[in-house]
Structures are given as C-alpha cells and as structure tokens.
C-alpha cells in the first residue's frame, strides 16, 4: 500500500465519530446484585430500541498453542446459569473449547455506547437442549449445520451445492434428523463488566466478579 493511501485511510478513520450518542446515564447505585439481571435489562433496552442484531457477540477462545481466536456468534439465551450459544462441536471453536473451556464474550451496542464483557467457562448443555436448539432452526440453517465440516477447506464454491441439496431434502422431512455434533454451550461467568460510554469520556464501568459463590461489584477507572 502506498504512503498516500495509508495517510488517506488514517485521516478518514480519524474523522469518524465514535460514541456519538445521545448516551444514557448509567446509575451504578441502582444495579442488581447479580450481573445476568443487569445484562437482561441492557439487552432488553437494546432490543426495544430497535438495534440491529443486539444478540450478535464475539466469542473469544484459545487454541492448543495458546493462540487467541475470536468470531461472531448469536446469543441463544441468558439466565442465572449463564450465556448460551450454539455451534458445531467439531468446528475449530468446538475443539478449542473441548481442550480449554475458558472463554470471553463481548457485546457492543454502538447506538447506546454500551459494551459488556463476560469471562467464564463454557460447557456443553445436556444433549436434549442441543437437539431442541437444532430443531428450532430454519430448514436451511439445519441443512448447513447438519453438513458439519465447518471451517474446513472448500475445494471450489460449487462444491457445496450438491451436499447442501441432499441435506436440505433430509431436513424437510418430518421428523428432521438431528445433528449429533450441533451443541448448545453455556458460559458460566466468573466476571461480567458493564461499560457505558459518556460524551465527556468519563465512561462508567462496573465489574461483577464471582468469588466463594457470591458476586462482588467494583467500579473501574475509564
Ligand atoms: C452475525 C453472525 C452470526 C453468526 N452466528 C453463528 C452461530 O450462532 N453459530 C456458529 O457456529 N457460527 C456463527 N457465525 C459464524 C462464525 O462467526 C464462524 O465463522 C464459524 O462459527 C466458524 O468459526 P470457527 O472456525 O472459529 O469454529 C456467525 C457469523 C456472523 C457474522
């Protein structure tokens, strides 16, 4: 890339606004004792505000060499037990989680200037919950999921068509066959941080940390 192009990119980036707002006040005094309740409040607000894909999050994991990896996934549920997502246990992320279940989840809701960071341990839910998640997907999503092979090299773009058509026909039958490797994972959190941006950059940060079965709250410097 030429020096001029780099300069142009740098200038274009510098002109982009971030945390443009309007941003909401975050009253940390009025927060619940458990983070999942606050998360559900924030998520509910993001959904009601009409944000696009507020349930998209980054899952970070580490591979066998300790090299971090990250990708976007869809949040499937949240309750006191944890944050749920679903994927193929044979995928790179599935194999990473089997070897090292420590993960981080990151949510960012730009229009609200909010970030939530979850750190914890991912474990597979009971098989029937994974099957229920699989069956709740659309036929096309089930067809792709049932092919497995996620993230393996694809010889050429047309190589997907024939196996996809076969899988789709199978998934359109009643009852649809359930993928053995489609897995619902539950992330039991050890730490959850709520970050509310402010126009004056005095961002408000509240971290919940779990120790001895209890949640402790701590404000953080911006
Ligand atoms: C908005 C969005 C939502 C996604 N949701 C999922 C999901 O719920 N499950 C999944 O396995 N992959 C999902 N993906 C694809 C993943 O980001 C990733 O490409 C795939 O899971 C392979 O990851 P891996 O090679 O790290 O295993 C989503 C991608 C995007 C952009």
Coordinates of N, CA and C and ligand atoms in Angstrom, one line a residue:
X1 N 0.8 -1.2 0.0 CA 0.0 0.0 0.0 C 0.9 1.2 0.0
X2 N 0.5 2.3 -0.8 CA 1.4 3.4 -0.9 C 1.2 4.3 0.3
X3 N 2.2 5.2 0.5 CA 2.2 6.1 1.7 C 0.9 7.0 1.6
X4 N 0.5 7.5 0.4 CA -0.6 8.3 0.2 C -1.9 7.6 0.7
X5 N -2.0 6.3 0.3 CA -3.2 5.6 0.7 C -3.3 5.4 2.2
X6 N -2.1 5.1 2.8 CA -2.1 4.9 4.2 C -2.6 6.2 4.9
X7 N -2.0 7.4 4.4 CA -2.4 8.7 5.0 C -3.9 8.9 4.9
X8 N -4.4 8.6 3.7 CA -5.8 8.9 3.5 C -6.7 8.0 4.4
X9 N -6.3 6.8 4.6 CA -7.0 5.9 5.5 C -7.0 6.4 6.9
X10 N -5.8 6.8 7.3 CA -5.6 7.3 8.7 C -6.5 8.5 8.9
X11 N -6.5 9.4 7.9 CA -7.3 10.6 8.1 C -8.8 10.3 8.1
X12 N -9.2 9.4 7.2 CA -10.6 9.0 7.1 C -11.1 8.4 8.4
X13 N -10.2 7.6 9.0 CA -10.5 6.9 10.3 C -10.6 8.0 11.4
X14 N -9.7 8.9 11.4 CA -9.7 9.9 12.4 C -10.9 10.8 12.4
X15 N -11.5 11.0 11.2 CA -12.7 11.8 11.1 C -14.0 11.1 11.6
X16 N -13.9 9.8 11.7 CA -15.1 9.0 12.0 C -15.5 9.3 13.5
X17 N -16.8 9.5 13.7 CA -17.2 9.7 15.1 C -17.3 8.4 15.8
X18 N -17.0 8.4 17.1 CA -17.4 7.2 18.0 C -18.1 7.7 19.2
X19 N -18.9 6.9 19.8 CA -19.7 7.3 20.9 C -20.4 8.6 20.7
X20 N -21.1 8.7 19.5 CA -21.7 9.9 19.1 C -23.0 10.3 19.9
X21 N -23.6 9.2 20.5 CA -24.7 9.4 21.4 C -26.0 9.7 20.6
X22 N -27.1 10.2 21.3 CA -27.1 10.6 22.7 C -26.9 9.3 23.6
X23 N -26.2 9.4 24.6 CA -25.9 8.3 25.5 C -26.6 8.4 26.8
X24 N -27.0 7.3 27.4 CA -27.8 7.2 28.6 C -26.9 7.3 29.8
X25 N -27.4 7.9 30.9 CA -26.7 7.8 32.2 C -26.8 6.3 32.7
X26 N -25.8 5.9 33.4 CA -25.7 4.6 34.0 C -25.6 4.8 35.5
X27 N -26.7 4.5 36.2 CA -26.7 4.7 37.7 C -26.2 3.4 38.3
X28 N -25.0 3.4 38.6 CA -24.4 2.1 39.2 C -24.9 1.8 40.6
X29 N -25.5 2.8 41.3 CA -26.0 2.6 42.6 C -27.3 1.7 42.5
X30 N -28.0 1.8 41.4 CA -29.3 1.2 41.2 C -29.1 -0.2 40.5
X31 N -28.0 -0.8 40.7 CA -27.8 -2.1 39.9 C -28.1 -3.3 40.8
X32 N -28.6 -4.4 40.2 CA -28.9 -5.6 41.0 C -27.6 -6.3 41.5
X33 N -27.9 -7.3 42.4 CA -26.7 -8.0 43.0 C -26.1 -9.0 42.0
X34 N -26.8 -9.4 41.0 CA -26.3 -10.4 40.0 C -26.2 -9.8 38.6
X35 N -25.1 -10.1 37.9 CA -24.9 -9.5 36.6 C -25.9 -9.9 35.5
X36 N -26.4 -11.2 35.6 CA -27.3 -11.6 34.5 C -28.6 -10.7 34.5
X37 N -29.0 -10.3 35.6 CA -30.3 -9.4 35.7 C -30.0 -8.1 35.0
X38 N -28.8 -7.5 35.3 CA -28.5 -6.2 34.6 C -28.3 -6.4 33.1
X39 N -27.6 -7.6 32.8 CA -27.4 -7.9 31.4 C -28.8 -7.9 30.6
X40 N -29.8 -8.6 31.3 CA -31.1 -8.7 30.7 C -31.8 -7.4 30.5
X41 N -31.5 -6.5 31.5 CA -32.1 -5.1 31.4 C -31.5 -4.4 30.2
X42 N -30.1 -4.5 30.1 CA -29.4 -3.8 28.9 C -29.8 -4.4 27.6
X43 N -29.9 -5.7 27.5 CA -30.3 -6.4 26.3 C -31.7 -6.0 25.9
X44 N -32.6 -6.0 26.9 CA -34.0 -5.7 26.6 C -34.1 -4.3 26.1
X45 N -33.3 -3.4 26.6 CA -33.3 -2.0 26.2 C -32.8 -1.9 24.7
X46 N -31.8 -2.7 24.4 CA -31.2 -2.7 23.1 C -32.2 -3.2 22.1
X47 N -32.9 -4.3 22.5 CA -33.9 -4.9 21.6 C -35.1 -3.8 21.4
X48 N -35.6 -3.3 22.5 CA -36.7 -2.3 22.4 C -36.3 -1.1 21.6
X49 N -35.0 -0.7 21.6 CA -34.5 0.5 20.9 C -34.4 0.2 19.4
X50 N -34.6 -1.1 19.0 CA -34.6 -1.4 17.6 C -33.2 -1.6 17.0
X51 N -32.2 -1.8 17.9 CA -30.8 -2.0 17.4 C -30.8 -3.3 16.5
X52 N -29.9 -3.2 15.5 CA -29.8 -4.4 14.6 C -28.9 -5.4 15.3
X53 N -29.4 -6.6 15.3 CA -28.6 -7.8 15.8 C -28.0 -7.5 17.2
X54 N -28.7 -7.1 18.2 CA -28.2 -6.9 19.5 C -27.7 -8.2 20.1
X55 N -28.1 -9.3 19.5 CA -27.8 -10.7 20.1 C -26.5 -11.2 19.4
X56 N -25.8 -10.4 18.6 CA -24.6 -10.9 18.0 C -23.5 -10.5 19.0
X57 N -22.6 -11.4 19.2 CA -21.5 -11.2 20.2 C -20.2 -11.9 19.7
X58 N -19.1 -11.4 20.2 CA -17.8 -12.1 19.9 C -17.5 -13.1 20.9
X59 N -17.2 -14.3 20.5 CA -16.7 -15.4 21.3 C -15.2 -15.5 21.1
X60 N -14.5 -15.3 22.2 CA -13.0 -15.5 22.1 C -12.7 -16.7 22.9
X61 N -11.7 -17.5 22.3 CA -11.3 -18.7 22.9 C -9.8 -18.8 22.6
X62 N -9.1 -19.8 23.1 CA -7.7 -20.0 22.7 C -7.5 -21.4 22.2
X63 N -6.6 -21.5 21.3 CA -6.3 -22.9 20.7 C -5.2 -23.6 21.5
X64 N -4.9 -24.8 21.0 CA -4.0 -25.6 21.8 C -2.6 -25.0 22.1
X65 N -2.2 -24.1 21.2 CA -0.9 -23.4 21.4 C -1.1 -22.1 22.2
X66 N -2.3 -21.9 22.7 CA -2.5 -20.6 23.5 C -2.7 -19.4 22.6
X67 N -2.9 -19.6 21.3 CA -3.1 -18.5 20.4 C -4.6 -18.1 20.5
X68 N -4.9 -16.8 20.8 CA -6.3 -16.4 20.8 C -7.0 -16.5 19.5
X69 N -8.3 -16.8 19.5 CA -9.2 -16.8 18.3 C -10.5 -16.2 18.7
X70 N -11.2 -15.6 17.7 CA -12.4 -14.9 18.0 C -13.3 -14.9 16.8
X71 N -14.6 -15.0 17.0 CA -15.6 -14.9 15.9 C -16.9 -14.5 16.5
X72 N -17.8 -14.0 15.6 CA -19.1 -13.6 16.0 C -20.1 -14.8 16.1
X73 N -20.9 -14.8 17.1 CA -21.9 -15.9 17.2 C -23.2 -15.2 17.7
X74 N -24.3 -16.0 17.7 CA -25.6 -15.4 18.1 C -25.9 -15.9 19.6
X75 N -26.3 -15.0 20.4 CA -26.6 -15.3 21.8 C -28.0 -16.1 21.7
X76 N -28.1 -17.2 22.4 CA -29.3 -18.0 22.3 C -30.2 -17.9 23.6
X77 N -29.6 -17.6 24.7 CA -30.4 -17.4 26.0 C -29.4 -16.9 27.0
X78 N -30.0 -16.4 28.1 CA -29.3 -15.9 29.3 C -30.1 -16.2 30.5
X79 N -29.6 -16.8 31.5 CA -30.2 -16.9 32.8 C -29.2 -17.0 33.9
X80 N -29.6 -17.3 35.1 CA -28.6 -17.3 36.2 C -27.5 -18.3 35.9
X81 N -27.8 -19.4 35.1 CA -26.8 -20.4 34.8 C -25.7 -19.9 33.8
X82 N -26.1 -19.0 33.0 CA -25.1 -18.4 32.0 C -25.6 -18.0 30.7
X83 N -24.7 -17.7 29.8 CA -24.9 -17.1 28.5 C -24.8 -18.3 27.5
X84 N -25.8 -18.5 26.6 CA -25.8 -19.6 25.8 C -25.5 -19.3 24.3
X85 N -24.8 -20.1 23.6 CA -24.6 -20.0 22.2 C -24.6 -21.4 21.6
X86 N -24.7 -21.6 20.3 CA -24.7 -22.9 19.7 C -23.8 -22.9 18.5
X87 N -23.1 -24.1 18.4 CA -22.3 -24.3 17.2 C -22.0 -25.8 17.1
X88 N -21.1 -26.1 16.1 CA -20.7 -27.5 15.9 C -19.5 -27.8 16.8
X89 N -19.7 -28.9 17.5 CA -18.6 -29.3 18.5 C -17.3 -29.7 17.7
X90 N -17.5 -30.1 16.4 CA -16.3 -30.5 15.6 C -15.7 -29.3 14.9
X91 N -16.2 -28.1 15.0 CA -15.6 -26.9 14.4 C -14.3 -26.6 15.2
X92 N -13.5 -25.7 14.6 CA -12.3 -25.2 15.3 C -12.7 -24.7 16.7
X93 N -13.7 -23.9 16.8 CA -14.1 -23.4 18.2 C -14.5 -24.5 19.1
X94 N -15.2 -25.5 18.6 CA -15.7 -26.6 19.4 C -14.5 -27.4 19.9
X95 N -13.5 -27.6 19.1 CA -12.3 -28.4 19.5 C -11.5 -27.6 20.5
X96 N -11.5 -26.2 20.3 CA -10.8 -25.4 21.2 C -11.4 -25.5 22.6
X97 N -12.8 -25.4 22.6 CA -13.5 -25.4 23.9 C -13.3 -26.7 24.6
X98 N -13.3 -27.8 23.8 CA -13.1 -29.1 24.5 C -11.7 -29.2 25.2
X99 N -10.7 -28.6 24.6 CA -9.4 -28.6 25.2 C -9.2 -27.6 26.3
X100 N -9.9 -26.4 26.1 CA -9.7 -25.3 27.1 C -11.0 -24.5 27.1
X101 N -11.9 -24.8 28.1 CA -13.2 -24.2 28.1 C -13.3 -22.7 28.5
X102 N -12.1 -22.1 28.8 CA -12.1 -20.7 29.2 C -12.4 -19.8 28.0
X103 N -13.4 -18.9 28.1 CA -13.8 -18.0 27.0 C -14.1 -16.6 27.5
X104 N -14.2 -15.7 26.5 CA -14.7 -14.4 26.8 C -15.8 -14.1 25.7
X105 N -16.8 -13.4 26.1 CA -17.9 -12.9 25.2 C -17.9 -11.4 25.3
X106 N -18.0 -10.8 24.1 CA -18.1 -9.3 24.1 C -19.3 -8.9 23.3
X107 N -20.0 -8.0 23.9 CA -21.2 -7.4 23.2 C -20.9 -5.9 23.0
X108 N -21.3 -5.3 21.9 CA -21.2 -3.9 21.7 C -22.4 -3.4 21.0
X109 N -23.1 -2.4 21.7 CA -24.3 -1.8 21.1 C -24.0 -0.4 20.8
X110 N -23.5 -0.1 19.6 CA -22.9 1.2 19.2 C -23.9 2.4 19.5
X111 N -25.1 2.3 19.1 CA -26.0 3.4 19.3 C -26.2 3.8 20.8
X112 N -26.1 2.8 21.6 CA -26.2 3.1 23.1 C -24.9 3.4 23.8
X113 N -23.8 3.2 23.0 CA -22.5 3.4 23.6 C -22.2 2.4 24.7
X114 N -22.7 1.2 24.6 CA -22.6 0.2 25.6 C -21.7 -1.0 25.2
X115 N -20.9 -1.5 26.1 CA -20.1 -2.7 25.9 C -20.3 -3.6 27.1
X116 N -20.5 -4.9 26.9 CA -20.5 -5.9 28.0 C -19.4 -6.9 27.7
X117 N -18.6 -7.2 28.7 CA -17.6 -8.2 28.6 C -17.9 -9.3 29.6
X118 N -17.9 -10.5 29.2 CA -18.2 -11.7 30.0 C -17.0 -12.6 30.0
X119 N -16.4 -13.0 31.1 CA -15.4 -14.0 31.1 C -15.9 -15.2 31.9
X120 N -15.6 -16.4 31.4 CA -16.1 -17.6 32.1 C -15.6 -18.9 31.5
X121 N -16.4 -19.9 31.8 CA -16.1 -21.3 31.3 C -17.3 -21.8 30.6
X122 N -17.0 -22.3 29.4 CA -18.1 -22.9 28.5 C -18.2 -24.4 28.7
X123 N -19.5 -24.8 28.9 CA -19.7 -26.3 28.9 C -20.9 -26.7 28.1
X124 N -20.9 -27.9 27.5 CA -22.0 -28.3 26.6 C -23.2 -28.5 27.5
X125 N -24.4 -28.0 27.0 CA -25.6 -28.3 27.7 C -26.0 -29.7 27.5
X126 N -27.0 -30.3 28.3 CA -27.5 -31.6 28.0 C -27.9 -31.8 26.6
X127 N -27.7 -33.0 26.1 CA -28.0 -33.3 24.6 C -29.4 -32.9 24.2
X128 N -30.4 -33.1 25.0 CA -31.7 -32.7 24.6 C -31.9 -31.2 24.4
X129 N -31.1 -30.4 25.1 CA -31.2 -28.9 24.9 C -30.5 -28.6 23.5
X130 N -29.4 -29.3 23.2 CA -28.8 -29.0 21.9 C -29.7 -29.4 20.8
X131 N -30.4 -30.6 21.0 CA -31.3 -31.1 19.9 C -32.4 -30.1 19.7
X132 N -33.0 -29.5 20.9 CA -34.1 -28.6 20.8 C -33.6 -27.3 20.0
X133 N -32.4 -26.9 20.3 CA -31.9 -25.7 19.6 C -31.7 -26.0 18.1
X134 N -31.2 -27.2 17.8 CA -31.1 -27.5 16.4 C -32.4 -27.5 15.7
X135 N -33.4 -28.1 16.3 CA -34.7 -28.3 15.7 C -35.5 -26.9 15.6
X136 N -35.1 -26.0 16.4 CA -35.7 -24.6 16.4 C -35.2 -23.8 15.2
X137 N -34.1 -24.3 14.5 CA -33.5 -23.5 13.4 C -34.3 -23.7 12.2
X138 N -34.1 -22.8 11.2 CA -34.8 -23.0 9.9 C -34.3 -24.2 9.2
X139 N -35.0 -24.7 8.2 CA -34.6 -25.9 7.5 C -33.2 -25.6 6.8
X140 N -33.1 -24.4 6.2 CA -31.8 -24.1 5.6 C -30.6 -24.1 6.6
X141 N -30.9 -23.5 7.7 CA -29.8 -23.4 8.8 C -29.5 -24.8 9.3
X142 N -30.6 -25.7 9.4 CA -30.3 -27.1 9.8 C -29.6 -27.8 8.8
X143 N -29.9 -27.6 7.5 CA -29.2 -28.3 6.4 C -27.7 -28.0 6.5
X144 N -27.3 -26.7 6.6 CA -25.9 -26.3 6.6 C -25.3 -26.9 7.9
X145 N -26.0 -26.8 9.0 CA -25.4 -27.3 10.3 C -25.2 -28.8 10.2
X146 N -26.1 -29.5 9.5 CA -26.0 -31.0 9.5 C -24.9 -31.5 8.6
X147 N -24.4 -30.6 7.7 CA -23.3 -31.0 6.9 C -22.0 -31.1 7.7
X148 N -21.9 -30.4 8.8 CA -20.7 -30.4 9.6 C -19.6 -29.7 8.8
X149 N -18.4 -30.2 9.0 CA -17.2 -29.7 8.2 C -17.0 -28.2 8.4
X150 N -17.5 -27.6 9.4 CA -17.4 -26.1 9.5 C -15.9 -25.7 9.6
X151 N -15.6 -24.7 8.7 CA -14.2 -24.1 8.6 C -13.2 -25.0 7.9
X152 N -13.6 -26.2 7.4 CA -12.7 -27.0 6.6 C -12.5 -26.4 5.2
X153 N -11.4 -26.6 4.5 CA -11.2 -26.0 3.2 C -12.3 -26.5 2.2
X154 N -12.9 -25.6 1.4 CA -13.9 -25.9 0.4 C -13.2 -25.9 -1.0
X155 N -13.2 -27.0 -1.7 CA -12.4 -27.1 -2.9 C -12.7 -26.0 -3.9
X156 N -14.0 -25.8 -4.2 CA -14.4 -24.7 -5.0 C -15.8 -24.3 -4.6
X157 N -16.3 -23.1 -5.0 CA -17.6 -22.6 -4.5 C -18.7 -23.5 -4.8
X158 N -18.7 -24.2 -6.0 CA -19.8 -25.1 -6.4 C -19.8 -26.4 -5.6
X159 N -18.8 -26.7 -4.9 CA -18.7 -28.0 -4.2 C -19.7 -28.1 -3.1
X160 N -20.3 -27.0 -2.7 CA -21.3 -27.0 -1.6 C -22.7 -27.4 -2.0
X161 N -23.0 -27.1 -3.4 CA -24.4 -27.2 -3.8 C -25.0 -28.6 -3.6
X162 N -24.3 -29.7 -4.1 CA -24.9 -31.0 -4.1 C -25.2 -31.5 -2.7
X163 N -24.1 -31.5 -1.8 CA -24.4 -31.9 -0.4 C -25.4 -31.1 0.3
X164 N -25.5 -29.8 0.0 CA -26.5 -28.9 0.6 C -27.9 -29.3 0.2
X165 N -28.1 -29.6 -1.1 CA -29.4 -30.0 -1.6 C -29.9 -31.3 -0.9
X166 N -29.0 -32.3 -0.8 CA -29.3 -33.5 -0.1 C -29.7 -33.3 1.3
X167 N -28.9 -32.5 2.0 CA -29.1 -32.2 3.4 C -30.4 -31.4 3.6
X168 N -30.7 -30.5 2.7 CA -32.0 -29.7 2.8 C -33.2 -30.6 2.6
X169 N -33.1 -31.6 1.6 CA -34.2 -32.5 1.4 C -34.4 -33.3 2.7
X170 N -33.3 -33.8 3.3 CA -33.4 -34.6 4.6 C -34.1 -33.7 5.7
X171 N -33.7 -32.5 5.7 CA -34.2 -31.6 6.8 C -35.7 -31.2 6.6
X172 N -36.2 -31.4 5.3 CA -37.6 -31.0 5.0 C -38.5 -32.2 5.4
X173 N -37.9 -33.3 5.7 CA -38.7 -34.5 6.1 C -39.1 -34.3 7.6
X174 N -40.3 -34.9 8.0 CA -40.7 -35.0 9.4 C -40.5 -36.4 9.9
X175 N -39.9 -36.6 11.0 CA -39.1 -35.7 11.8 C -37.8 -35.5 11.1
X176 N -37.2 -34.3 11.3 CA -35.9 -33.9 10.7 C -34.8 -34.6 11.5
X177 N -33.8 -35.2 10.8 CA -32.7 -35.8 11.6 C -31.9 -34.7 12.3
X178 N -31.5 -35.0 13.5 CA -30.8 -34.0 14.4 C -29.3 -34.3 14.3
X179 N -28.5 -33.2 14.1 CA -27.1 -33.4 14.0 C -26.5 -33.8 15.4
X180 N -25.6 -34.8 15.3 CA -25.0 -35.3 16.6 C -24.1 -34.2 17.2
X181 N -23.5 -33.4 16.3 CA -22.4 -32.5 16.8 C -22.9 -31.1 17.1
X182 N -24.1 -30.8 16.7 CA -24.6 -29.4 17.0 C -24.8 -29.3 18.5
X183 N -24.2 -28.3 19.1 CA -24.1 -28.3 20.6 C -24.5 -26.9 21.1
X184 N -25.3 -26.9 22.1 CA -25.6 -25.7 22.8 C -24.6 -25.6 24.0
X185 N -23.9 -24.5 24.1 CA -22.9 -24.3 25.1 C -23.4 -23.2 26.1
X186 N -23.1 -23.4 27.4 CA -23.5 -22.5 28.4 C -22.2 -21.9 29.0
X187 N -22.1 -20.6 29.0 CA -20.9 -19.9 29.6 C -21.3 -19.5 31.0
X188 N -20.7 -20.2 32.0 CA -20.9 -19.8 33.4 C -19.9 -18.7 33.7
X189 N -20.4 -17.5 34.0 CA -19.5 -16.3 34.1 C -18.7 -16.3 35.5
X190 N -17.5 -15.8 35.4 CA -16.7 -15.5 36.6 C -16.6 -14.0 36.8
X191 N -16.8 -13.3 35.6 CA -16.6 -11.8 35.7 C -17.5 -11.2 34.6
X192 N -18.2 -10.2 34.9 CA -19.0 -9.5 33.8 C -18.8 -8.0 34.0
X193 N -18.4 -7.3 33.0 CA -18.2 -5.9 33.1 C -19.2 -5.1 32.2
X194 N -19.8 -4.1 32.8 CA -20.7 -3.3 32.0 C -20.0 -1.9 31.8
X195 N -20.0 -1.5 30.6 CA -19.3 -0.3 30.2 C -20.3 0.7 29.5
X196 N -20.5 1.8 30.1 CA -21.4 2.8 29.5 C -20.5 4.0 29.1
X197 N -20.5 4.2 27.8 CA -19.7 5.4 27.3 C -20.4 6.7 27.6
X198 N -19.6 7.7 27.8 CA -20.1 9.1 28.0 C -19.4 10.0 27.0
X199 N -20.2 11.1 26.6 CA -19.6 12.1 25.7 C -18.4 12.7 26.2
X200 N -18.3 13.0 27.5 CA -17.1 13.6 28.1 C -16.0 12.6 28.4
X201 N -16.2 11.4 27.9 CA -15.2 10.3 28.0 C -15.0 9.8 29.5
X202 N -15.8 10.3 30.4 CA -15.7 9.8 31.8 C -16.6 8.5 31.8
X203 N -16.2 7.5 31.0 CA -17.0 6.3 30.8 C -17.2 5.6 32.2
X204 N -18.4 5.1 32.3 CA -18.8 4.4 33.6 C -18.6 2.9 33.5
X205 N -17.8 2.3 34.3 CA -17.5 0.9 34.2 C -17.8 0.2 35.6
X206 N -18.6 -0.9 35.5 CA -18.9 -1.6 36.7 C -18.6 -3.1 36.4
X207 N -17.8 -3.7 37.2 CA -17.4 -5.1 37.0 C -18.0 -5.9 38.2
X208 N -18.6 -7.0 37.8 CA -19.1 -8.0 38.8 C -18.1 -9.1 38.8
X209 N -17.6 -9.6 39.9 CA -16.7 -10.7 40.0 C -17.2 -11.7 41.0
X210 N -17.1 -13.0 40.6 CA -17.7 -14.0 41.4 C -16.6 -14.7 42.3
X211 N -16.8 -14.7 43.6 CA -15.9 -15.5 44.4 C -16.6 -16.1 45.6
X212 N -16.3 -17.3 46.0 CA -17.0 -18.0 47.0 C -18.5 -18.0 46.8
X213 N -18.9 -18.2 45.6 CA -20.4 -18.3 45.3 C -21.1 -17.0 45.4
X214 N -20.4 -15.9 45.6 CA -21.1 -14.6 45.7 C -20.5 -13.6 44.6
X215 N -21.4 -12.7 44.2 CA -21.0 -11.6 43.3 C -20.5 -10.4 44.0
X216 N -19.4 -9.8 43.6 CA -18.9 -8.6 44.2 C -18.9 -7.5 43.1
X217 N -19.3 -6.3 43.4 CA -19.3 -5.3 42.4 C -18.1 -4.3 42.6
X218 N -17.5 -3.8 41.5 CA -16.4 -2.9 41.6 C -16.5 -1.9 40.5
X219 N -16.4 -0.6 40.8 CA -16.2 0.4 39.8 C -14.8 0.4 39.3
X220 N -14.6 0.7 38.0 CA -13.3 0.7 37.4 C -13.0 2.1 36.8
X221 N -11.8 2.5 36.8 CA -11.4 3.7 36.1 C -11.6 3.6 34.6
X222 N -12.0 4.7 33.9 CA -12.3 4.5 32.5 C -11.1 4.2 31.7
Ligands
LIG1 C1 -23.8 -12.3 12.6 C2 -23.1 -13.6 12.7 C3 -23.7 -14.6 13.4 C4 -23.1 -15.9 13.5 N1 -23.7 -16.9 14.3 C5 -23.1 -18.1 14.4 C6 -23.7 -19.0 15.3 O1 -24.6 -18.8 16.1 N2 -23.0 -20.3 15.4 C7 -22.0 -20.6 14.6 O2 -21.5 -21.7 14.7 N3 -21.4 -19.6 13.7 C8 -22.0 -18.4 13.6 N4 -21.4 -17.5 12.8 C9 -20.2 -17.8 12.0 C10 -19.0 -17.7 12.9 O3 -18.6 -16.3 13.1 C11 -17.7 -18.5 12.4 O4 -17.4 -18.1 11.1 C12 -18.0 -20.0 12.4 O5 -18.7 -20.4 13.5 C13 -16.7 -20.8 12.3 O6 -15.9 -20.5 13.4 P1 -14.6 -21.4 13.9 O7 -13.8 -21.7 12.7 O8 -13.9 -20.5 14.9 O9 -15.2 -22.6 14.6 C14 -22.0 -16.2 12.8 C15 -21.4 -15.1 12.0 C16 -21.9 -13.9 12.0 C17 -21.3 -12.8 11.2

